[in-house]
Amino acid sequence: MLIFLVVLQQYMKRLHHRAHPILERFGLLICIALVWAFAALLTVAGAYNNVGAAAKQSCRTDRSYLMETAPWIRMSYPFQWGAPIFRASHVFGMMGAALVSTSTGTFFAASRFAGATPPPGHVLSRSIGFQGIGQLLDGTFGSNVGNAASVKIRGFFASIPLPIFAAIYCVLYGLVASVGVTFIQFTNSNSMRNIYILGLSLFLGISIPQYFVMNTDYVLTGRGPINSNGGWFNSILNTIFSSPPTVAMIVGTILDNTLDAHDARDDRGVGWWHPFQHRKGDSRNEEFYSFPLRINEYMPRRYL
């Protein structure tokens, strides 16, 4: 799957000018269809009959009899799994998870791919707020992912072999990471100060979470390196320091704002970044980030 993705999206699109827009837009779907069909043929032919349980679970297209057991029509409804249970330890623990999973980096990556200006502060705040509302609705319907009316075809898509998803993540997550790295071009890459901050952030962003993951028992005790008398306090910090992007962000933010921050304004790229942080800082902000369909007229001004 990974080889198909690279070959179709990056090499074969150059063979003919008509193939370029098709493969660039639909290369991912074409690869999924091809490899999924190949996995289905292997499943029917019995290639996975004598393999381990892990391989059967990951590679078979008929694992768990998804198609046979999926209902034709199913509608989600609020509190379908029972009334919610609130405990302070769970609430505070999930606050750490929410901080880790906030999609700020995704917003910047999406704006980059779309050719838009970097999202201003009020747009990020608005987006995180709407994301929180969406997660609240997801929790109401008993799921941590989006819910909608569905038919038996969901079982069809759920039968996609897991290695196909893994290959997709290799490409998509790699693109998101590379987009983040491209913002370094607006800083002075010859500055020893910036090199120091970048190197330390990357290394600690890898090593500290690895230490926390290796020393946390998620199954039996749920205890990690931070083990005080406050369970919620432990959950927040153990969750935060188990996330590589979050640790790298914390280290980089602290160092960037304390190491000669005032004197290194140009080296930090503040001059380039500043106009995009305000509502009227760039004339294109309104074009890219205003609500569609005249929704602006009905929204409170602080959300615009």
Coordinates of N, CA and C in Angstrom, one line a residue, residues 92-257:
F92 N -10.6 15.6 35.4 CA -9.3 16.2 35.4 C -8.3 15.4 34.5
G93 N -8.4 14.1 34.6 CA -7.5 13.3 33.8 C -7.7 13.5 32.3
M94 N -9.0 13.7 31.9 CA -9.3 13.9 30.5 C -8.9 15.3 30.0
M95 N -8.7 16.2 31.0 CA -8.2 17.6 30.6 C -6.8 17.5 30.1
G96 N -6.0 16.6 30.6 CA -4.7 16.4 30.1 C -4.8 15.8 28.7
A97 N -5.7 14.9 28.5 CA -5.8 14.3 27.1 C -6.3 15.3 26.1
A98 N -7.2 16.2 26.6 CA -7.7 17.2 25.7 C -6.7 18.2 25.3
L99 N -5.8 18.5 26.2 CA -4.7 19.4 25.9 C -3.8 18.8 24.9
V100 N -3.5 17.5 25.0 CA -2.6 16.8 24.1 C -3.2 16.7 22.7
S101 N -4.6 16.4 22.7 CA -5.2 16.2 21.4 C -5.8 17.4 20.7
T102 N -5.6 18.6 21.3 CA -6.1 19.8 20.6 C -5.4 19.9 19.3
S103 N -6.2 20.2 18.2 CA -5.7 20.1 16.8 C -5.1 21.4 16.3
T104 N -4.4 22.1 17.2 CA -3.9 23.4 16.7 C -2.9 23.2 15.5
G105 N -2.1 22.2 15.6 CA -1.1 22.0 14.5 C -1.9 21.6 13.3
T106 N -3.0 20.8 13.4 CA -3.8 20.4 12.2 C -4.3 21.7 11.5
F107 N -4.8 22.7 12.3 CA -5.3 23.9 11.7 C -4.2 24.6 10.8
F108 N -3.0 24.6 11.4 CA -2.0 25.3 10.6 C -1.6 24.5 9.4
A109 N -1.6 23.1 9.5 CA -1.3 22.3 8.4 C -2.4 22.4 7.3
A110 N -3.6 22.5 7.7 CA -4.7 22.6 6.7 C -4.6 23.9 6.0
S111 N -4.3 25.0 6.7 CA -4.2 26.3 6.1 C -3.0 26.3 5.1
R112 N -2.0 25.6 5.4 CA -0.8 25.5 4.6 C -1.1 24.8 3.3
F113 N -1.8 23.7 3.4 CA -2.2 22.9 2.2 C -3.1 23.6 1.3
A114 N -4.0 24.4 2.0 CA -5.0 25.1 1.2 C -4.5 26.4 0.6
G115 N -3.3 26.8 0.9 CA -2.7 28.0 0.4 C -3.3 29.3 1.1
A116 N -3.8 29.1 2.3 CA -4.3 30.2 3.1 C -3.3 30.8 4.0
T117 N -3.6 32.0 4.5 CA -2.7 32.6 5.5 C -2.8 31.8 6.8
P118 N -1.7 31.8 7.7 CA -1.8 31.1 8.9 C -3.0 31.6 9.7
P119 N -3.7 30.7 10.4 CA -5.0 31.1 11.1 C -4.6 32.1 12.3
P120 N -5.3 33.2 12.3 CA -5.1 34.1 13.4 C -5.5 33.5 14.8
G121 N -5.2 34.2 15.9 CA -5.5 33.7 17.2 C -7.0 33.5 17.4
H122 N -7.8 34.5 16.9 CA -9.3 34.3 17.2 C -9.9 33.2 16.4
V123 N -9.3 32.8 15.2 CA -9.7 31.7 14.5 C -9.4 30.4 15.2
L124 N -8.2 30.3 15.7 CA -7.8 29.1 16.5 C -8.7 28.9 17.7
S125 N -8.9 30.0 18.4 CA -9.8 29.9 19.6 C -11.2 29.4 19.2
R126 N -11.7 30.0 18.1 CA -13.0 29.6 17.6 C -13.1 28.2 17.2
S127 N -12.0 27.7 16.5 CA -12.0 26.3 16.0 C -11.9 25.3 17.2
I128 N -11.1 25.7 18.2 CA -11.0 24.8 19.3 C -12.3 24.7 20.1
G129 N -13.0 25.9 20.2 CA -14.3 25.9 20.8 C -15.3 25.0 20.1
F130 N -15.4 25.1 18.8 CA -16.3 24.3 18.0 C -15.9 22.8 18.1
Q131 N -14.6 22.6 18.2 CA -14.2 21.2 18.3 C -14.6 20.6 19.7
G132 N -14.6 21.4 20.7 CA -15.1 21.0 22.0 C -16.6 20.7 22.0
I133 N -17.3 21.6 21.3 CA -18.8 21.3 21.2 C -19.0 20.0 20.5
G134 N -18.3 19.8 19.4 CA -18.4 18.5 18.7 C -18.1 17.3 19.5
Q135 N -17.0 17.4 20.4 CA -16.7 16.3 21.3 C -17.7 16.1 22.3
L136 N -18.4 17.2 22.8 CA -19.5 17.1 23.8 C -20.6 16.3 23.2
L137 N -21.0 16.6 21.9 CA -22.1 15.9 21.2 C -21.7 14.4 21.0
D138 N -20.4 14.2 20.6 CA -20.0 12.8 20.5 C -20.1 12.0 21.8
G139 N -19.7 12.7 22.9 CA -19.9 12.0 24.2 C -21.3 11.7 24.5
T140 N -22.2 12.7 24.2 CA -23.6 12.5 24.4 C -24.2 11.3 23.7
F141 N -23.6 11.0 22.5 CA -24.1 9.9 21.7 C -23.3 8.6 22.0
G142 N -22.4 8.7 23.0 CA -21.7 7.5 23.4 C -20.5 7.1 22.6
S143 N -19.8 8.1 22.0 CA -18.7 7.8 21.2 C -17.6 8.9 21.3
N144 N -16.4 8.5 21.0 CA -15.3 9.5 21.0 C -15.0 9.9 19.6
V145 N -15.8 9.5 18.6 CA -15.6 9.8 17.2 C -17.0 10.3 16.7
G146 N -17.0 10.8 15.5 CA -18.3 11.4 14.9 C -19.3 10.3 14.8
N147 N -20.6 10.7 15.0 CA -21.7 9.8 14.8 C -22.7 10.3 13.8
A148 N -23.3 9.5 13.1 CA -24.3 9.9 12.1 C -25.2 8.6 11.8
A149 N -26.3 8.9 11.1 CA -27.1 7.8 10.7 C -26.3 6.9 9.7
S150 N -26.4 5.6 9.9 CA -25.6 4.7 9.0 C -26.4 3.5 8.6
V151 N -25.9 3.0 7.5 CA -26.5 1.7 6.9 C -25.5 0.6 6.9
K152 N -25.8 -0.5 6.4 CA -24.9 -1.7 6.5 C -23.6 -1.4 5.8
I153 N -23.5 -0.4 5.0 CA -22.2 -0.1 4.2 C -21.1 0.2 5.2
R154 N -21.4 0.6 6.4 CA -20.3 0.9 7.4 C -19.5 -0.3 7.7
G155 N -20.2 -1.5 7.7 CA -19.5 -2.7 7.9 C -18.5 -3.0 6.8
F156 N -18.9 -2.6 5.6 CA -18.1 -2.8 4.4 C -16.8 -2.0 4.5
F157 N -16.9 -0.7 5.0 CA -15.7 0.1 5.1 C -14.9 -0.3 6.3
A158 N -15.6 -0.9 7.4 CA -14.8 -1.3 8.6 C -14.0 -2.6 8.3
S159 N -14.3 -3.2 7.2 CA -13.5 -4.4 6.8 C -12.2 -4.1 6.1
I160 N -11.9 -2.8 5.9 CA -10.6 -2.5 5.3 C -9.5 -3.0 6.2
P161 N -8.5 -3.7 5.7 CA -7.4 -4.3 6.5 C -6.7 -3.1 7.2
L162 N -6.2 -3.4 8.4 CA -5.5 -2.4 9.2 C -4.2 -1.9 8.5
P163 N -3.4 -2.8 7.9 CA -2.2 -2.3 7.2 C -2.4 -1.2 6.2
I164 N -3.6 -1.2 5.6 CA -3.9 -0.1 4.6 C -4.0 1.2 5.4
F165 N -4.7 1.2 6.5 CA -4.7 2.4 7.3 C -3.3 2.9 7.8
A166 N -2.5 1.9 8.1 CA -1.1 2.2 8.6 C -0.3 2.9 7.5
A167 N -0.5 2.4 6.3 CA 0.2 3.0 5.1 C -0.3 4.5 4.9
I168 N -1.6 4.6 5.0 CA -2.2 6.0 4.8 C -1.6 6.9 5.9
Y169 N -1.5 6.5 7.1 CA -1.0 7.3 8.2 C 0.4 7.7 8.0
C170 N 1.2 6.7 7.5 CA 2.6 7.0 7.2 C 2.8 8.2 6.3
V171 N 1.9 8.3 5.3 CA 2.0 9.4 4.3 C 1.3 10.7 4.9
L172 N 0.1 10.6 5.4 CA -0.6 11.8 5.9 C 0.1 12.4 7.1
Y173 N 0.5 11.6 8.1 CA 1.1 12.1 9.3 C 2.5 12.7 8.9
G174 N 3.1 12.1 7.9 CA 4.4 12.6 7.5 C 4.3 14.0 6.8
L175 N 3.2 14.1 6.1 CA 2.9 15.4 5.4 C 2.6 16.5 6.5
V176 N 1.8 16.1 7.5 CA 1.5 17.1 8.6 C 2.8 17.5 9.3
A177 N 3.6 16.5 9.6 CA 4.9 16.9 10.3 C 5.8 17.7 9.4
S178 N 5.9 17.4 8.2 CA 6.7 18.2 7.3 C 6.2 19.7 7.1
V179 N 4.9 19.8 7.1 CA 4.3 21.2 7.0 C 4.7 22.0 8.3
G180 N 4.7 21.4 9.4 CA 5.2 22.1 10.6 C 6.6 22.5 10.5
V181 N 7.5 21.6 10.0 CA 8.9 21.9 9.8 C 9.1 23.1 8.9
T182 N 8.2 23.2 7.9 CA 8.4 24.3 6.9 C 8.3 25.7 7.5
F183 N 7.7 25.8 8.6 CA 7.6 27.1 9.2 C 8.9 27.6 9.7
I184 N 9.9 26.7 9.9 CA 11.2 27.1 10.3 C 11.9 28.1 9.3
Q185 N 11.4 28.0 8.0 CA 12.0 28.9 7.0 C 11.9 30.3 7.3
F186 N 10.9 30.7 8.1 CA 10.8 32.1 8.4 C 11.6 32.6 9.6
T187 N 12.4 31.7 10.2 CA 13.3 32.0 11.2 C 14.7 32.0 10.7
N188 N 15.7 32.4 11.4 CA 17.1 32.4 11.0 C 17.7 31.1 11.4
S189 N 17.9 30.3 10.4 CA 18.4 28.9 10.6 C 19.9 28.9 10.9
N190 N 20.5 30.0 10.7 CA 22.0 30.1 11.1 C 22.2 30.6 12.5
S191 N 21.1 31.0 13.2 CA 21.3 31.4 14.6 C 21.5 30.2 15.5
M192 N 22.6 30.3 16.3 CA 22.9 29.2 17.2 C 21.9 29.1 18.3
R193 N 21.2 30.2 18.6 CA 20.1 30.2 19.6 C 19.0 29.3 19.0
N194 N 18.6 29.5 17.8 CA 17.5 28.8 17.2 C 17.9 27.3 17.0
I195 N 19.1 27.0 16.6 CA 19.6 25.7 16.5 C 19.5 24.9 17.8
Y196 N 19.9 25.6 18.9 CA 19.9 25.0 20.2 C 18.5 24.7 20.6
I197 N 17.6 25.6 20.4 CA 16.2 25.4 20.8 C 15.5 24.3 20.0
L198 N 15.7 24.3 18.7 CA 15.2 23.3 17.9 C 15.7 21.9 18.2
G199 N 17.0 21.8 18.4 CA 17.6 20.5 18.7 C 17.1 19.9 20.1
L200 N 17.1 20.8 21.1 CA 16.7 20.3 22.4 C 15.2 20.0 22.5
S201 N 14.4 20.8 21.7 CA 13.0 20.5 21.7 C 12.7 19.1 21.0
L202 N 13.4 18.9 19.9 CA 13.2 17.6 19.2 C 13.7 16.4 20.0
F203 N 14.8 16.5 20.7 CA 15.4 15.4 21.4 C 14.5 15.1 22.6
L204 N 14.2 16.2 23.4 CA 13.4 15.9 24.6 C 12.0 15.5 24.3
G205 N 11.5 16.0 23.1 CA 10.2 15.5 22.6 C 10.1 14.1 22.3
I206 N 11.3 13.5 22.1 CA 11.3 12.0 21.8 C 11.6 11.2 23.1
S207 N 12.6 11.7 23.8 CA 13.1 10.9 25.0 C 12.2 11.0 26.2
I208 N 11.7 12.1 26.6 CA 10.9 12.2 27.7 C 9.6 11.4 27.6
P209 N 8.8 11.5 26.5 CA 7.6 10.6 26.3 C 8.0 9.1 26.3
Q210 N 9.1 8.8 25.8 CA 9.5 7.4 25.8 C 9.7 6.9 27.2
Y211 N 10.3 7.7 28.0 CA 10.5 7.3 29.4 C 9.2 7.2 30.1
F212 N 8.2 8.1 29.9 CA 6.9 8.0 30.5 C 6.2 6.8 30.0
V213 N 6.2 6.5 28.7 CA 5.5 5.3 28.2 C 6.1 4.0 28.8
M214 N 7.4 3.9 28.9 CA 8.0 2.7 29.3 C 7.8 2.5 30.8
N215 N 7.5 3.5 31.6 CA 7.3 3.4 33.0 C 5.9 3.6 33.5
T216 N 5.0 3.5 32.6 CA 3.6 3.7 33.0 C 2.8 2.3 32.7
D217 N 2.1 1.9 33.8 CA 1.4 0.6 33.7 C -0.1 1.0 33.4
Y218 N -0.5 1.0 32.1 CA -1.8 1.5 31.7 C -2.9 0.4 32.1
V219 N -2.5 -0.8 32.2 CA -3.5 -1.9 32.3 C -3.8 -2.2 33.8
L220 N -2.8 -2.5 34.6 CA -3.1 -2.9 35.9 C -3.3 -1.8 36.9
T221 N -2.3 -0.9 37.1 CA -2.3 0.1 38.1 C -2.6 1.5 37.5
G222 N -2.3 1.7 36.3 CA -2.4 3.0 35.7 C -1.5 4.1 36.2
R223 N -0.4 3.6 36.9 CA 0.5 4.5 37.5 C 1.7 4.8 36.6
G224 N 2.2 6.0 36.7 CA 3.3 6.4 35.8 C 4.4 7.0 36.7
P225 N 5.4 7.6 36.0 CA 6.5 8.3 36.8 C 6.1 9.3 37.8
I226 N 5.0 10.0 37.5 CA 4.5 11.0 38.4 C 3.4 10.3 39.2
N227 N 3.7 10.1 40.5 CA 2.8 9.2 41.3 C 2.6 9.9 42.7
S228 N 1.8 10.9 42.7 CA 1.5 11.6 44.0 C 0.2 11.1 44.6
N229 N -0.2 11.7 45.6 CA -1.5 11.3 46.2 C -2.7 11.8 45.5
G230 N -2.5 12.7 44.6 CA -3.7 13.2 43.7 C -3.7 12.4 42.4
G231 N -4.8 11.6 42.3 CA -4.9 10.8 41.1 C -5.1 11.6 39.9
W232 N -5.9 12.6 40.0 CA -6.2 13.5 38.8 C -4.9 14.2 38.4
F233 N -4.2 14.6 39.4 CA -2.9 15.4 39.1 C -1.9 14.4 38.3
N234 N -1.8 13.2 38.8 CA -1.0 12.2 38.1 C -1.4 12.0 36.7
S235 N -2.8 11.8 36.5 CA -3.3 11.5 35.2 C -3.0 12.7 34.2
I236 N -3.2 13.9 34.6 CA -2.9 15.0 33.7 C -1.4 15.1 33.3
L237 N -0.5 15.0 34.3 CA 0.9 15.2 33.9 C 1.4 13.9 33.2
N238 N 1.0 12.8 33.6 CA 1.5 11.6 32.9 C 1.0 11.5 31.5
T239 N -0.2 12.0 31.2 CA -0.8 12.1 29.9 C 0.0 13.1 29.0
I240 N 0.2 14.3 29.6 CA 0.9 15.4 28.9 C 2.3 15.0 28.5
F241 N 3.0 14.4 29.4 CA 4.4 14.1 29.2 C 4.6 12.8 28.5
S242 N 3.5 12.1 28.1 CA 3.6 10.9 27.3 C 3.4 11.3 25.8
S243 N 3.1 12.5 25.5 CA 2.9 13.0 24.1 C 4.1 13.7 23.6
P244 N 4.8 13.1 22.5 CA 6.0 13.8 22.0 C 5.7 15.2 21.5
P245 N 4.6 15.4 20.7 CA 4.4 16.8 20.2 C 4.2 17.8 21.3
T246 N 3.5 17.4 22.4 CA 3.2 18.3 23.5 C 4.5 18.6 24.2
V247 N 5.3 17.6 24.5 CA 6.6 17.9 25.2 C 7.5 18.8 24.4
A248 N 7.6 18.5 23.1 CA 8.4 19.4 22.2 C 7.9 20.8 22.2
M249 N 6.5 21.0 22.2 CA 5.9 22.3 22.2 C 6.2 23.0 23.5
I250 N 6.1 22.3 24.6 CA 6.3 23.0 25.9 C 7.8 23.4 26.0
V251 N 8.7 22.6 25.7 CA 10.1 22.9 25.8 C 10.5 24.0 24.8
G252 N 10.0 23.9 23.6 CA 10.3 25.0 22.6 C 9.7 26.3 23.0
T253 N 8.5 26.3 23.5 CA 7.8 27.6 23.9 C 8.6 28.2 25.0
I254 N 8.9 27.5 26.0 CA 9.6 28.0 27.2 C 11.0 28.6 26.8
L255 N 11.7 27.8 26.0 CA 13.1 28.3 25.6 C 13.0 29.5 24.7
D256 N 12.0 29.5 23.7 CA 11.9 30.5 22.7 C 11.5 31.9 23.4
N257 N 10.8 31.8 24.5 CA 10.3 33.0 25.1 C 11.2 33.4 26.3

